[in-house]
Amino acid sequence: MTTEPTRILFVFAWLVVGGEETEVRLLAKALDPSRYRIDVVACFRKDGMPEQTHRQLEALGIDVDRTPYDLSFEDTVAYLAKKVAAYDVVISSQNVADIYPALERAHLRPPLIEHGGLVSEALAGPKHFTNFYVGVCRSIRDAAATHMPGREHHSLVIPSMVELSAFNPAGRDATRTALGIAADRPLIGWVGRLDRKKRVEDFIEAAAIVHRELPEASFLIIGGPDAFMPDYAEDLRSLAARRGLLPTTLQFLGDRDDVPRILPALDIFVWLSRGEGMPHVVAEAGAARLAVIATPDNGALEQIEDGISGLFVPHEDPPAAAAAIMRLAGDAQLRARLGDALHRKVAADYDVPVVVEKWQRLIDEVVAERAAAPAPALFRSFYQGGFECSTHKLRNGRRLDIIASSEHDRNAVEDYQQLAGLGMRTVRDGLRWHRIEQQPGRYDFSSFLPMLAAAQRSGTEVIWDLLHYGWPDDLDPLGPHFVRRFVHFAATAARVVREESDAVPFYAPVNEISFTAWGGADAASINPFARGRGFEFKVQLARAAIEAINAILDIEPRARFVHCDPIINVITDPRRPHEFGAAEGHRQAQFQAWDMIGGTLWPQLGGSPRHLDIIGVNYYSNNQWIHGGPPIDLGHPLYRPLHRLLMETYGRYGKPLFIAETGIEFERRPDWLAYVGDEARLARLKGVPVEGVCLYPILNHFGWDDDRPCQNGLLEHHREAGGRRMFAPLGQELSRQQSLGPLSASSKCIPGVRHDAIPEAATVSR
């Protein structure tokens, strides 16, 4: 059995060329892609920062999210708060200032591992969300531990890794030839970003001293300017020129993506920093079997044993560094002995397989400790039935009434009782506004009262849709009187329910605001058959829902409100990456109605968190598609598992949610329910309070446009002595799902296991 890979989000303050960037790149190359998937987001970019790491990560298939580059700090925090929810673990490097504010806002907070390469990073910022702090050396680990009282053991060391096999000495002569350096000339190098704490000026001063004594020696500085101190690079060039080292004795090579090829061409590596963590380049020099001269700086003390695997010189002492260079330049045996010893150290402690195993254990541990959602308690039953109750008009003028055409209105008691016998004590059903208010302001609830009585008689809890695509004939849904009329109708219905029942009522004020607005006022596929007015209609429907909630709460303060809309995923075609903005804009539009009701978008409508009570997500097999292309189904490499969509949705709103609609046609029905049930359990295991799954429609019905019999329900039209005939395979799968419970693992349809059993052609019908 396989499961979906653990999703890991690396959050960087910025992407340059350094140890942290190399670590994630090597980790992505080494981790089993069937078990782990890494994405990267960088929060800031400054002119002058190299693109090298972006290209290297993307070449490995890693998604590098650059969205924050165009955002303010506040907007980046808001963006991350929504993004992190869909991940199993977040790893934050470089003391990212944005991550803690984002986690404070996130309603679904994944485990956090902080990764620090400097003591100053370990000492900065809070640690209350940090599950583990990983320092690249002991001094960083110990610094972090001082800020984690009572859980110092959650601060640990995982050193930076090196891909030992990448450092091949066979290309030494070719590399020297390319650099214009003779094979017999001593070649001394330095590698890194041109950052003042790395004390590159000491290397240049030492080179000048050596040059006077050993003019045949050559020197390389490999690395580009630090974008935060570009003047430092110019200062170094000026210093080298003043010391007479340019252009022949010393070369500035800038940023290179072939460091593993260049290092074996050196004879000596020099590193003279003050205030570094664990210099990754020292381990790389060891991988290349180089003799290393270094200052005794934090992590270097863990990498090098003086006189055994390298030579230490005092800080800020170029003459001492020059003397060490001269000593090594004249003693090939010493160089070989030091280089071999450091190579053994790197192979034992820093090689990729050694370090990756530590990361893997840590990631598995924090993911396993993630708390599951509490037991479902919102509804009477976890598995529910939804009665299709569309009442809109078709383009030919005919009005649909699926409750009537499915004969549910005449058989409500029997339908509810049959579902109760199957363990489904909660259902979705609807009022038919066009029947109740056939004249403005005059109400006849005779079409509704028998259904309300049937619910009470059978002990069924009903979520009542007040507006399911249809409204009275005389109303223009885009007109000025629509909201007032709907609010009055909703309030009147609430009074009727309160008078007839003592139960806490559940209402869905306006079903599928986003779909209704798109279909009715952009695509012109349902009434009112408009185009170019989709957002206007969405605002109108959201305002109607908000004001209806206010009116209902004035009558019944206990009322609960469900807001149902499709959750979707819009994919950018990899062949058209320039369409990402359009695809992502379309995807983000799915949240607009909920944002309006919750008061975060268009707050002048009066929405608030109180109005956004319960989220109902509607999900079918065609809810994911390529922008400008076809739907994608299970098994497609770009398909996003349902539980990730649920994680994202809950992460945005922090509200209880349920799958308010799901289903499919024909023989695929049992497999689809198995998939949805497993995904709901996975989401709950990751902390999402999924409160139920509603099979929708529960009854087969006639198609909207062609009256064809849609085989998409559990129950059929045909009635027998014990109720409606049941599609047995789906009934058996429902029973199996109910027996598993909301947190049990299933062996039937874990993502990746049975996708081949589901035909591509089947889609939901309406």
Coordinates of C-alpha atoms in Angstrom, one line a residue, residues 424-683:
M424 CA -28.0 8.7 7.7
R425 CA -29.8 10.8 10.3
T426 CA -28.8 14.1 8.7
V427 CA -29.9 15.2 5.2
R428 CA -29.8 18.2 3.0
D429 CA -33.2 19.3 1.5
G430 CA -34.8 22.4 0.3
L431 CA -37.7 24.9 0.4
R432 CA -39.1 25.8 -3.0
W433 CA -39.4 29.6 -2.9
H434 CA -41.2 29.8 -6.2
R435 CA -44.0 27.7 -4.8
I436 CA -44.2 29.3 -1.4
E437 CA -44.3 32.9 -2.7
Q438 CA -46.3 32.8 -5.9
Q439 CA -47.5 36.4 -5.3
P440 CA -45.2 39.1 -3.8
G441 CA -45.4 39.0 0.0
R442 CA -48.0 36.2 0.2
Y443 CA -46.7 32.9 1.5
D444 CA -48.2 29.4 1.2
F445 CA -46.0 26.8 3.0
S446 CA -48.2 23.8 2.1
S447 CA -45.4 22.4 -0.1
F448 CA -43.0 22.6 2.9
L449 CA -44.9 21.7 6.0
P450 CA -45.4 18.0 5.2
M451 CA -41.6 17.7 4.6
L452 CA -40.9 19.5 7.9
A453 CA -43.4 17.1 9.7
A454 CA -41.7 14.1 8.0
A455 CA -38.4 15.2 9.3
Q456 CA -39.8 15.4 12.9
R457 CA -41.6 12.1 12.6
S458 CA -38.5 10.2 11.4
G459 CA -36.1 11.9 13.8
T460 CA -34.1 13.4 10.8
E461 CA -32.0 16.5 11.1
V462 CA -32.4 18.6 7.9
I463 CA -30.2 21.3 6.6
W464 CA -32.7 23.4 4.7
D465 CA -31.7 25.2 1.5
L466 CA -33.6 28.4 1.2
L467 CA -32.4 29.4 -2.3
H468 CA -31.3 26.6 -4.6
Y469 CA -31.0 28.4 -8.0
G470 CA -34.7 29.3 -8.2
W471 CA -36.8 32.3 -7.2
P472 CA -40.3 33.6 -7.9
D473 CA -41.2 34.4 -11.5
D474 CA -41.7 38.1 -10.9
L475 CA -38.2 38.7 -9.4
D476 CA -35.1 39.9 -11.2
P477 CA -32.2 38.5 -9.2
L478 CA -29.9 41.3 -10.3
G479 CA -32.5 44.0 -9.5
P480 CA -32.8 46.2 -6.5
H481 CA -35.7 44.4 -4.8
F482 CA -34.2 40.9 -4.8
V483 CA -32.4 41.0 -1.5
R484 CA -35.3 42.6 0.4
R485 CA -37.7 39.9 -0.9
F486 CA -35.4 37.1 -0.1
V487 CA -34.7 38.3 3.4
H488 CA -38.5 38.6 4.1
F489 CA -39.0 35.1 2.8
A490 CA -36.2 33.6 4.8
A491 CA -37.4 35.3 8.0
T492 CA -41.0 34.0 7.4
A493 CA -39.6 30.5 6.8
A494 CA -37.6 30.7 10.1
R495 CA -40.8 31.6 12.0
V496 CA -42.6 28.6 10.5
V497 CA -39.8 26.2 11.5
R498 CA -39.6 27.7 15.0
E499 CA -43.4 27.2 15.5
E500 CA -43.3 23.6 14.3
S501 CA -40.1 22.3 15.8
D502 CA -38.0 22.7 19.0
A503 CA -34.8 21.4 17.3
V504 CA -31.9 23.7 16.5
P505 CA -32.4 24.5 12.8
F506 CA -29.8 24.4 10.1
Y507 CA -30.1 26.6 7.1
A508 CA -28.2 27.0 3.8
P509 CA -29.3 30.5 2.9
V510 CA -28.0 30.6 -0.7
N511 CA -26.7 27.4 -2.2
E512 CA -23.5 27.6 -4.3
I513 CA -23.1 31.4 -4.6
S514 CA -20.0 31.1 -6.7
F515 CA -21.5 28.5 -9.1
T516 CA -24.8 30.4 -9.3
A517 CA -23.0 33.7 -10.1
W518 CA -20.8 32.1 -12.7
G519 CA -23.4 30.0 -14.4
G520 CA -26.1 32.7 -14.2
A521 CA -24.2 35.9 -15.0
D522 CA -21.0 34.9 -16.7
A523 CA -21.5 31.6 -18.6
A524 CA -25.3 32.3 -19.2
S525 CA -25.9 28.5 -18.7
I526 CA -28.6 29.0 -16.0
N527 CA -31.0 31.7 -15.1
P528 CA -30.8 34.7 -15.4
F529 CA -28.7 33.9 -18.5
A530 CA -26.5 37.0 -18.3
R531 CA -22.9 37.6 -19.3
G532 CA -20.1 39.8 -17.8
R533 CA -22.0 40.3 -14.5
G534 CA -20.8 37.3 -12.5
F535 CA -19.0 39.3 -9.8
E536 CA -22.0 41.7 -9.5
F537 CA -24.3 38.7 -9.0
K538 CA -21.9 37.1 -6.5
V539 CA -22.1 40.3 -4.4
Q540 CA -25.9 40.4 -4.7
L541 CA -26.2 36.8 -3.5
A542 CA -23.7 37.2 -0.7
R543 CA -25.6 40.3 0.6
A544 CA -28.8 38.3 0.4
A545 CA -27.2 35.5 2.5
I546 CA -25.8 38.0 5.1
E547 CA -29.0 39.9 5.6
A548 CA -31.1 36.7 5.7
I549 CA -28.8 35.4 8.5
N550 CA -29.4 38.6 10.4
A551 CA -33.2 38.2 10.0
I552 CA -33.2 34.6 11.0
L553 CA -31.1 35.1 14.1
D554 CA -33.5 37.8 15.3
I555 CA -36.2 35.1 15.2
E556 CA -34.1 32.0 16.2
P557 CA -30.8 32.8 17.9
R558 CA -29.8 29.1 18.0
A559 CA -29.9 28.8 14.2
R560 CA -26.8 27.4 12.4
F561 CA -25.8 28.4 8.9
V562 CA -24.2 26.3 6.2
H563 CA -22.5 28.0 3.2
C564 CA -22.0 25.5 0.3
D565 CA -19.8 26.1 -2.7
P566 CA -17.6 24.0 -4.9
I567 CA -13.9 23.7 -4.1
I568 CA -11.9 23.6 -7.2
N569 CA -8.3 23.4 -8.4
V570 CA -7.2 25.2 -11.6
I571 CA -3.9 24.0 -13.0
T572 CA -1.5 25.9 -15.2
D573 CA -0.6 23.9 -18.2
P574 CA 3.2 23.3 -17.9
R575 CA 3.6 24.2 -21.5
R576 CA 2.1 27.6 -20.8
P577 CA 3.6 28.8 -17.6
H578 CA 2.8 32.4 -18.5
E579 CA -0.9 31.6 -17.7
F580 CA -0.2 31.0 -14.0
G581 CA -1.6 34.4 -13.0
A582 CA -4.9 33.8 -14.8
A583 CA -5.2 30.2 -13.6
E584 CA -4.4 31.2 -10.0
G585 CA -6.8 34.1 -10.2
H586 CA -9.6 31.8 -11.3
R587 CA -8.7 29.4 -8.5
Q588 CA -8.7 32.1 -5.8
A589 CA -12.1 33.3 -7.0
Q590 CA -13.6 30.2 -5.4
F591 CA -13.1 31.8 -2.0
Q592 CA -14.8 35.2 -2.8
A593 CA -18.3 34.3 -1.6
W594 CA -17.0 32.9 1.7
D595 CA -14.7 35.9 2.1
M596 CA -17.7 38.2 1.6
I597 CA -19.8 36.4 4.1
G598 CA -16.9 36.3 6.6
G599 CA -16.3 40.0 6.2
T600 CA -12.8 39.9 4.8
L601 CA -13.9 40.9 1.3
W602 CA -16.3 43.8 0.7
P603 CA -16.9 44.3 4.4
Q604 CA -19.5 46.9 3.6
L605 CA -21.9 44.1 2.9
G606 CA -22.0 43.4 6.6
G607 CA -20.4 40.0 6.7
S608 CA -18.5 38.8 9.8
P609 CA -16.9 35.6 11.2
R610 CA -20.2 35.0 12.9
H611 CA -22.0 34.9 9.6
L612 CA -19.6 32.4 8.2
D613 CA -20.7 29.6 10.5
I614 CA -20.2 26.2 8.7
I615 CA -18.4 25.7 5.4
G616 CA -20.0 23.2 3.0
V617 CA -17.6 22.1 0.3
N618 CA -19.1 20.5 -2.9
Y619 CA -16.7 18.2 -4.7
Y620 CA -17.1 16.1 -7.8
S621 CA -14.7 14.4 -10.2
N622 CA -14.7 17.3 -12.6
N623 CA -13.7 20.0 -10.0
Q624 CA -10.1 20.2 -11.2
W625 CA -9.1 21.2 -14.6
I626 CA -6.3 22.7 -16.7
H627 CA -6.7 26.4 -17.3
G628 CA -7.9 26.7 -20.9
G629 CA -8.1 22.9 -21.1
P630 CA -10.0 19.8 -20.0
P631 CA -10.8 18.5 -16.5
I632 CA -8.3 16.2 -14.9
D633 CA -9.2 13.2 -12.9
L634 CA -7.6 10.9 -10.3
G635 CA -4.3 9.6 -11.4
H636 CA -3.3 12.7 -13.4
P637 CA 0.1 13.9 -12.2
L638 CA -1.2 17.4 -11.6
Y639 CA -4.3 16.2 -9.7
R640 CA -4.4 17.6 -6.1
P641 CA -5.8 15.2 -3.5
L642 CA -9.1 16.2 -2.0
H643 CA -7.7 16.3 1.6
R644 CA -5.2 19.0 0.5
L645 CA -8.1 21.1 -0.7
L646 CA -9.9 20.6 2.6
M647 CA -6.7 21.5 4.5
E648 CA -6.4 24.7 2.5
T649 CA -10.1 25.6 3.0
Y650 CA -10.0 25.0 6.7
G651 CA -6.7 26.9 6.9
R652 CA -8.3 30.0 5.5
Y653 CA -11.3 30.1 7.7
G654 CA -10.9 27.9 10.8
K655 CA -14.6 27.0 10.6
P656 CA -16.1 23.5 10.9
L657 CA -16.7 22.1 7.5
F658 CA -18.3 19.1 5.8
I659 CA -18.4 17.7 2.3
A660 CA -21.8 19.0 1.4
E661 CA -22.1 17.4 -2.0
T662 CA -20.2 14.6 -3.7
G663 CA -21.2 11.8 -6.1
I664 CA -20.7 10.4 -9.5
E665 CA -22.6 8.4 -12.1
F666 CA -22.9 4.8 -13.0
E667 CA -20.6 2.0 -11.8
R668 CA -18.0 4.4 -10.5
R669 CA -20.1 5.4 -7.5
P670 CA -18.7 2.9 -4.9
D671 CA -15.1 3.7 -5.8
W672 CA -15.7 7.4 -5.7
L673 CA -17.3 7.2 -2.2
A674 CA -14.3 5.1 -1.1
Y675 CA -11.9 7.8 -2.4
V676 CA -13.9 10.7 -0.8
G677 CA -14.2 8.7 2.5
D678 CA -10.5 8.1 2.7
E679 CA -9.7 11.7 1.8
A680 CA -12.0 12.9 4.6
R681 CA -10.3 10.7 7.1
L682 CA -6.8 11.9 5.9
A683 CA -7.9 15.5 6.3

